[in-house]
mmCIF file of C-alpha atoms in Angstrom:
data_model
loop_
_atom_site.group_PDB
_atom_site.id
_atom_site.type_symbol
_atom_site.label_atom_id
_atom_site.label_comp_id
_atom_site.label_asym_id
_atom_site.label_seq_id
_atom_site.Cartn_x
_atom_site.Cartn_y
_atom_site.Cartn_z
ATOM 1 C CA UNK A 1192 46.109 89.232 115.756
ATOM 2 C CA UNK A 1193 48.535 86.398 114.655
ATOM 3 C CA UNK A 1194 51.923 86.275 116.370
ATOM 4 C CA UNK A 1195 54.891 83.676 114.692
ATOM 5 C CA UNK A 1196 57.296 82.178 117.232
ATOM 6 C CA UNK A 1197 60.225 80.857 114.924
ATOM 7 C CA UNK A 1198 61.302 77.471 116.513
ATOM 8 C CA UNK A 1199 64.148 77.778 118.758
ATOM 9 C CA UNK A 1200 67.446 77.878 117.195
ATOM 10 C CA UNK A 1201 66.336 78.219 113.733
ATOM 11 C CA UNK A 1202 68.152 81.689 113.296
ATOM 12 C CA UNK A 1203 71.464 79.784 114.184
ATOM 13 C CA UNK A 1204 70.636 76.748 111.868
ATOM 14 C CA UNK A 1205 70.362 79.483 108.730
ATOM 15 C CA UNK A 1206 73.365 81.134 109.653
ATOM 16 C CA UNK A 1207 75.312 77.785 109.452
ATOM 17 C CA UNK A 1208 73.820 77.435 106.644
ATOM 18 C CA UNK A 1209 74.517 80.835 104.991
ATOM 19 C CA UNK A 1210 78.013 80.611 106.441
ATOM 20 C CA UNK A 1211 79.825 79.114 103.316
ATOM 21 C CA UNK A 1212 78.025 81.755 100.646
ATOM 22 C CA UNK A 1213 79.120 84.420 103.126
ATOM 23 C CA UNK A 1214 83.068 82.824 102.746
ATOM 24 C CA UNK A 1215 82.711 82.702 99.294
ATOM 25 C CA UNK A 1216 82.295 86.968 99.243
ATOM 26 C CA UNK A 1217 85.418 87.179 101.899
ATOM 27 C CA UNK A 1218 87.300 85.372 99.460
ATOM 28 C CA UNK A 1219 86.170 87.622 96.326
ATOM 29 C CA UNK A 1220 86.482 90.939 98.573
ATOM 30 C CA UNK A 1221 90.468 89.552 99.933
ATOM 31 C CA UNK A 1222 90.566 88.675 95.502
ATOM 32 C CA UNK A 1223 89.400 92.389 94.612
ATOM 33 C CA UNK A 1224 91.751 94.185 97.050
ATOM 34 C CA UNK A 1225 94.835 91.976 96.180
ATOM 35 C CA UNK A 1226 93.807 93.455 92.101
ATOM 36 C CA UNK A 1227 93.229 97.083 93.696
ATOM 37 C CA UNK A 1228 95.973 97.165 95.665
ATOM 38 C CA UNK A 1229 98.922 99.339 94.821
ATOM 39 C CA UNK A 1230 102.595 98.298 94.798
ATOM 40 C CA UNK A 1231 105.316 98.984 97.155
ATOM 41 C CA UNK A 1232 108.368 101.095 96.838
ATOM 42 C CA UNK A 1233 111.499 100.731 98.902
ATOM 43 C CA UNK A 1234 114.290 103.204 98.883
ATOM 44 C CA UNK A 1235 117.502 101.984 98.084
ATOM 45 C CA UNK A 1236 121.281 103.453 98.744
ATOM 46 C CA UNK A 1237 124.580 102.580 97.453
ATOM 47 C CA UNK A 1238 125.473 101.258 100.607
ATOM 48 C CA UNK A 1239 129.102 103.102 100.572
ATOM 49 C CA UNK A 1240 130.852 106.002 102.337
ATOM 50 C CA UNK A 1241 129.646 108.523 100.308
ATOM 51 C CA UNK A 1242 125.563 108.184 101.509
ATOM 52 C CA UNK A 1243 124.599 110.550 103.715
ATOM 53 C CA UNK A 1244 123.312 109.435 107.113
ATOM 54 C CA UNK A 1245 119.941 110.804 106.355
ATOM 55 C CA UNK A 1246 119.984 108.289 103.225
ATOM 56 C CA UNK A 1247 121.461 105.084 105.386
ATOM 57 C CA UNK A 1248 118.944 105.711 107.583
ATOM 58 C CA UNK A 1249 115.998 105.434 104.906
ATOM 59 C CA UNK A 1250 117.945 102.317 102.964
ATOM 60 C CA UNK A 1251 115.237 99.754 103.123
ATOM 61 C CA UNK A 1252 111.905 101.785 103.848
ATOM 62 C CA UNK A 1253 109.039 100.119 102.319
ATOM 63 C CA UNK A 1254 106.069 102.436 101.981
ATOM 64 C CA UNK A 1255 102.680 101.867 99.215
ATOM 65 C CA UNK A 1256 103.725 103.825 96.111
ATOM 66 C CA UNK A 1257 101.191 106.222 96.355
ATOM 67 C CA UNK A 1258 102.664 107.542 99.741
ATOM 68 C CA UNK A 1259 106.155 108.933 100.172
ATOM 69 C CA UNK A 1260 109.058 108.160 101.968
ATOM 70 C CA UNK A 1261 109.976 109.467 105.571
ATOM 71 C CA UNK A 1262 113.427 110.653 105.151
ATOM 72 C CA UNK A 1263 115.662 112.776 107.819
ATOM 73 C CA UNK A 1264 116.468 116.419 107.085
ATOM 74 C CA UNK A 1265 120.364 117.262 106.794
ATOM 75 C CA UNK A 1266 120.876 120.081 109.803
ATOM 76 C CA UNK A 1267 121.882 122.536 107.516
ATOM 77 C CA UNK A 1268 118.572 121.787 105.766
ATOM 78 C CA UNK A 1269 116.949 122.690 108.419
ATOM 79 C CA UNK A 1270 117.997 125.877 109.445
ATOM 80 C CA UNK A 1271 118.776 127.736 105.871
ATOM 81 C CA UNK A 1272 115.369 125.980 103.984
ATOM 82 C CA UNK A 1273 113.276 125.623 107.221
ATOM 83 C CA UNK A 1274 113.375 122.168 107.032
ATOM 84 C CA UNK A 1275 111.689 119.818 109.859
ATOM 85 C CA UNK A 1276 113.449 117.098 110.912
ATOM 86 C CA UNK A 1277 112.547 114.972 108.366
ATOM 87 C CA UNK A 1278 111.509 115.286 104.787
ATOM 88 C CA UNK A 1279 108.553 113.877 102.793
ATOM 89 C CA UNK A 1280 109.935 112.509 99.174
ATOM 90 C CA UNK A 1281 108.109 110.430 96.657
ATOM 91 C CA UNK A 1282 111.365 109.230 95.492
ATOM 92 C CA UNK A 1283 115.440 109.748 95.750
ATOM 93 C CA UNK A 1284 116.306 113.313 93.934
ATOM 94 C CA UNK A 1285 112.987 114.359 94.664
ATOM 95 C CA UNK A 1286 112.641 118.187 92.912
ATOM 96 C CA UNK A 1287 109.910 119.101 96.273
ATOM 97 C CA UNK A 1288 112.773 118.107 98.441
ATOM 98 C CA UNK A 1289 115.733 120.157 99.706
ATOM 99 C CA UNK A 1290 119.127 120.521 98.171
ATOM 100 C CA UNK A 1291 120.888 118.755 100.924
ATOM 101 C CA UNK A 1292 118.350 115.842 100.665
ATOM 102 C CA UNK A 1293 118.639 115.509 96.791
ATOM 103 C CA UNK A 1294 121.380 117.400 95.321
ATOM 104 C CA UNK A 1295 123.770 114.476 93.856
ATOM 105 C CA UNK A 1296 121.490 111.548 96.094
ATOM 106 C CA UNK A 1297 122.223 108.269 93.958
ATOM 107 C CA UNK A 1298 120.051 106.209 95.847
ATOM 108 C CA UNK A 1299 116.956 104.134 93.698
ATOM 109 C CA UNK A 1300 113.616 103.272 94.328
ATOM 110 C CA UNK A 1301 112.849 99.324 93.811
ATOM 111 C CA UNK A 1302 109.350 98.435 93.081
ATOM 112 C CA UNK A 1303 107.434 95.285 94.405
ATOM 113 C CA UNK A 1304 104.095 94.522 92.235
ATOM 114 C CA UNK A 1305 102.723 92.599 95.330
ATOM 115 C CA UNK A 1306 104.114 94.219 98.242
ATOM 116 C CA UNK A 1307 100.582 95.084 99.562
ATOM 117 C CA UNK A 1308 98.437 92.512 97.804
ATOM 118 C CA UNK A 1309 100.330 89.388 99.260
ATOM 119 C CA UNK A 1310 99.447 90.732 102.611
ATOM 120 C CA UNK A 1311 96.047 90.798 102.032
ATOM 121 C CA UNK A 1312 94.008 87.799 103.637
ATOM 122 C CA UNK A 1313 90.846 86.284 103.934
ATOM 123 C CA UNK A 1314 90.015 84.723 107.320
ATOM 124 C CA UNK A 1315 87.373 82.133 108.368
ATOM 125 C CA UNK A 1316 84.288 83.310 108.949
ATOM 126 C CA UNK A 1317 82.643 82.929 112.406
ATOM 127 C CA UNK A 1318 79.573 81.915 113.060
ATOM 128 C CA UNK A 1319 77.722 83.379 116.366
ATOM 129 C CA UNK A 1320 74.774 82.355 116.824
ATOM 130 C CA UNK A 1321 72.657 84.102 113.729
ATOM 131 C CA UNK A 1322 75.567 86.716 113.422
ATOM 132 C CA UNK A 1323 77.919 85.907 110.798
ATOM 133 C CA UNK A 1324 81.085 87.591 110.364
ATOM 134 C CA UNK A 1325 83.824 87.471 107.494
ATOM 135 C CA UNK A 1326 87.267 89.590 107.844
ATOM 136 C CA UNK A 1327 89.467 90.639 105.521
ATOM 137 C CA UNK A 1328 92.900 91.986 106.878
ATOM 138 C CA UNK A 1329 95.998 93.555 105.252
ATOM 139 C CA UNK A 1330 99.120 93.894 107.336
ATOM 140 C CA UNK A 1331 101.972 96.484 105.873
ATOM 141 C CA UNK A 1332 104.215 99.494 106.657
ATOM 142 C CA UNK A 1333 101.404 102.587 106.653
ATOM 143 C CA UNK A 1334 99.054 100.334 104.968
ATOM 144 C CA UNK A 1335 96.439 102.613 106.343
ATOM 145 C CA UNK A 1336 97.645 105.578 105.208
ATOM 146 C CA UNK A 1337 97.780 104.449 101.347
ATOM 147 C CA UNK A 1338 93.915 102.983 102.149
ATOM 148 C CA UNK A 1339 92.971 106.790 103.663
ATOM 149 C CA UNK A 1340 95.534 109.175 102.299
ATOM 150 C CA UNK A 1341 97.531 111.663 104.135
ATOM 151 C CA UNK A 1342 97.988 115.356 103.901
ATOM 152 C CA UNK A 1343 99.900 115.040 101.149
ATOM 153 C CA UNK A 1344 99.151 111.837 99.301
ATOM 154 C CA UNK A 1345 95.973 111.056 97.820
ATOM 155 C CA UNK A 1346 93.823 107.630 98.705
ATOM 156 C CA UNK A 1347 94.541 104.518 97.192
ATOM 157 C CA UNK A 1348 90.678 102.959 98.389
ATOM 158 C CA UNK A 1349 92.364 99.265 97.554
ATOM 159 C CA UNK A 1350 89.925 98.063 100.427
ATOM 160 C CA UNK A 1351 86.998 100.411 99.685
ATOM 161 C CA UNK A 1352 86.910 99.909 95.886
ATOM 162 C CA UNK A 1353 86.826 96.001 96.797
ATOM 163 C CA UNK A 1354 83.927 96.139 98.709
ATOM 164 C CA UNK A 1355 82.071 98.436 96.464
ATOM 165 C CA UNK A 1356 83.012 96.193 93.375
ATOM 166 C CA UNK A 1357 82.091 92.770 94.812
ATOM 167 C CA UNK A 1358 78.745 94.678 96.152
ATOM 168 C CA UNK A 1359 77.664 95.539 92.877
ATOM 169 C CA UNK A 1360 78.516 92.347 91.325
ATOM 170 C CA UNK A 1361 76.143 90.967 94.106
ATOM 171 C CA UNK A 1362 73.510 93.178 93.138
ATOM 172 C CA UNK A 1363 72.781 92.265 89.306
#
C-alpha cells in the first residue's frame, strides 16, 4: 500500500492561489443579485392637517415592492372591521384594506429602481488556511422578508436566483 503525504502547507499555498478566481464569482454573485433584485417603494403623505395619524406615521416607510407596507389601524377600524392594530397594504387606497385606512387616503407610493440593489455588496474574500470564503451581504428595511416571503407576499429569491445563475454559468 502507497500512502501520499502532501508537503506541508501546500493546501494553504492553493487556496492563495485560488483566492482571486473565488473573488471574481463574489463579484458576479453581488452583479446577479443587484440585476435580480427588486425595487423599493416608500409611502408618501401630503404632509398637511388633513393625514390621518395612521398615514403620518407610515410617511417615509421603505419596504421591497414585492412586500407591503406596515400601516396602523384607525380605532374605529378596529372594532367595527376587526381590524388589528395595524394593517398590511401594498399601496395607499389599497381595495384589501379598511375604509378608515383608504377611503379618501391621498398619500403616493414613490418607487426607487435601486433601493435594494445599491445595498448589495461584495466583500473580500478570506483566506484561512485552505478554507476560502467569499460574502455577499445586502443591508435594507425587511430585506429578508422580500428574499423569503411572508404570509402574505410571495419570494423575491434576488439572492437565491444569483447564486443559482452564476452556478450554472460555472458549469458549461
Amino acid at each position: 500500500m502507497t500512502s501520499y503525504r502532501p508537503k506541508s502547507g501546500l493546501e494553504a499555498a492553493i487556496a492563495r492561489l485560488i483566492a482571486p478566481r473565488v473573488q471574481q464569482i463574489t463579484e458576479q454573485v453581488a452583479e446577479a443579485a443587484r440585476d435580480n433584485a427588486p425595487p423599493t417603494k416608500t409611502w408618501k403623505s401630503q404632509g398637511d392637517a388633513l393625514v390621518r395619524p395612521e398615514h403620518r406615521a407610515a410617511d417615509g416607510q421603505e419596504v421591497p415592492e414585492n412586500l407591503r407596507f406596515v400601516v396602523g389601524s384607525p380605532a374605529y377600524d378596529q372594532q367595527h372591521y376587526g381590524a388589528g392594530p395595524h394593517q398590511q397594504l401594498r399601496e395607499p387606497r389599497d381595495p384589501e384594506g379598511t375604509p378608515g385606512a383608504t377611503v379618501n387616503c391621498r398619500c403616493q407610493t414613490v418607487s426607487d429602481p435601486d433601493g435594494i440593489a445599491r445595498n448589495i455588496h461584495a466583500h473580500p474574500v478570506t483566506v484561512s488556511g485552505s478554507r476560502i470564503v467569499g460574502v455577499v451581504t445586502c443591508h435594507g428595511n425587511r430585506v429578508v422578508d422580500s428574499e423569503f416571503g411572508t404570509d402574505k407576499d410571495d419570494a423575491a429569491r434576488f439572492m437565491g436566483r444569483a447564486i443559482d445563475e452564476v452556478a450554472r454559468r460555472l458549469r458549461r
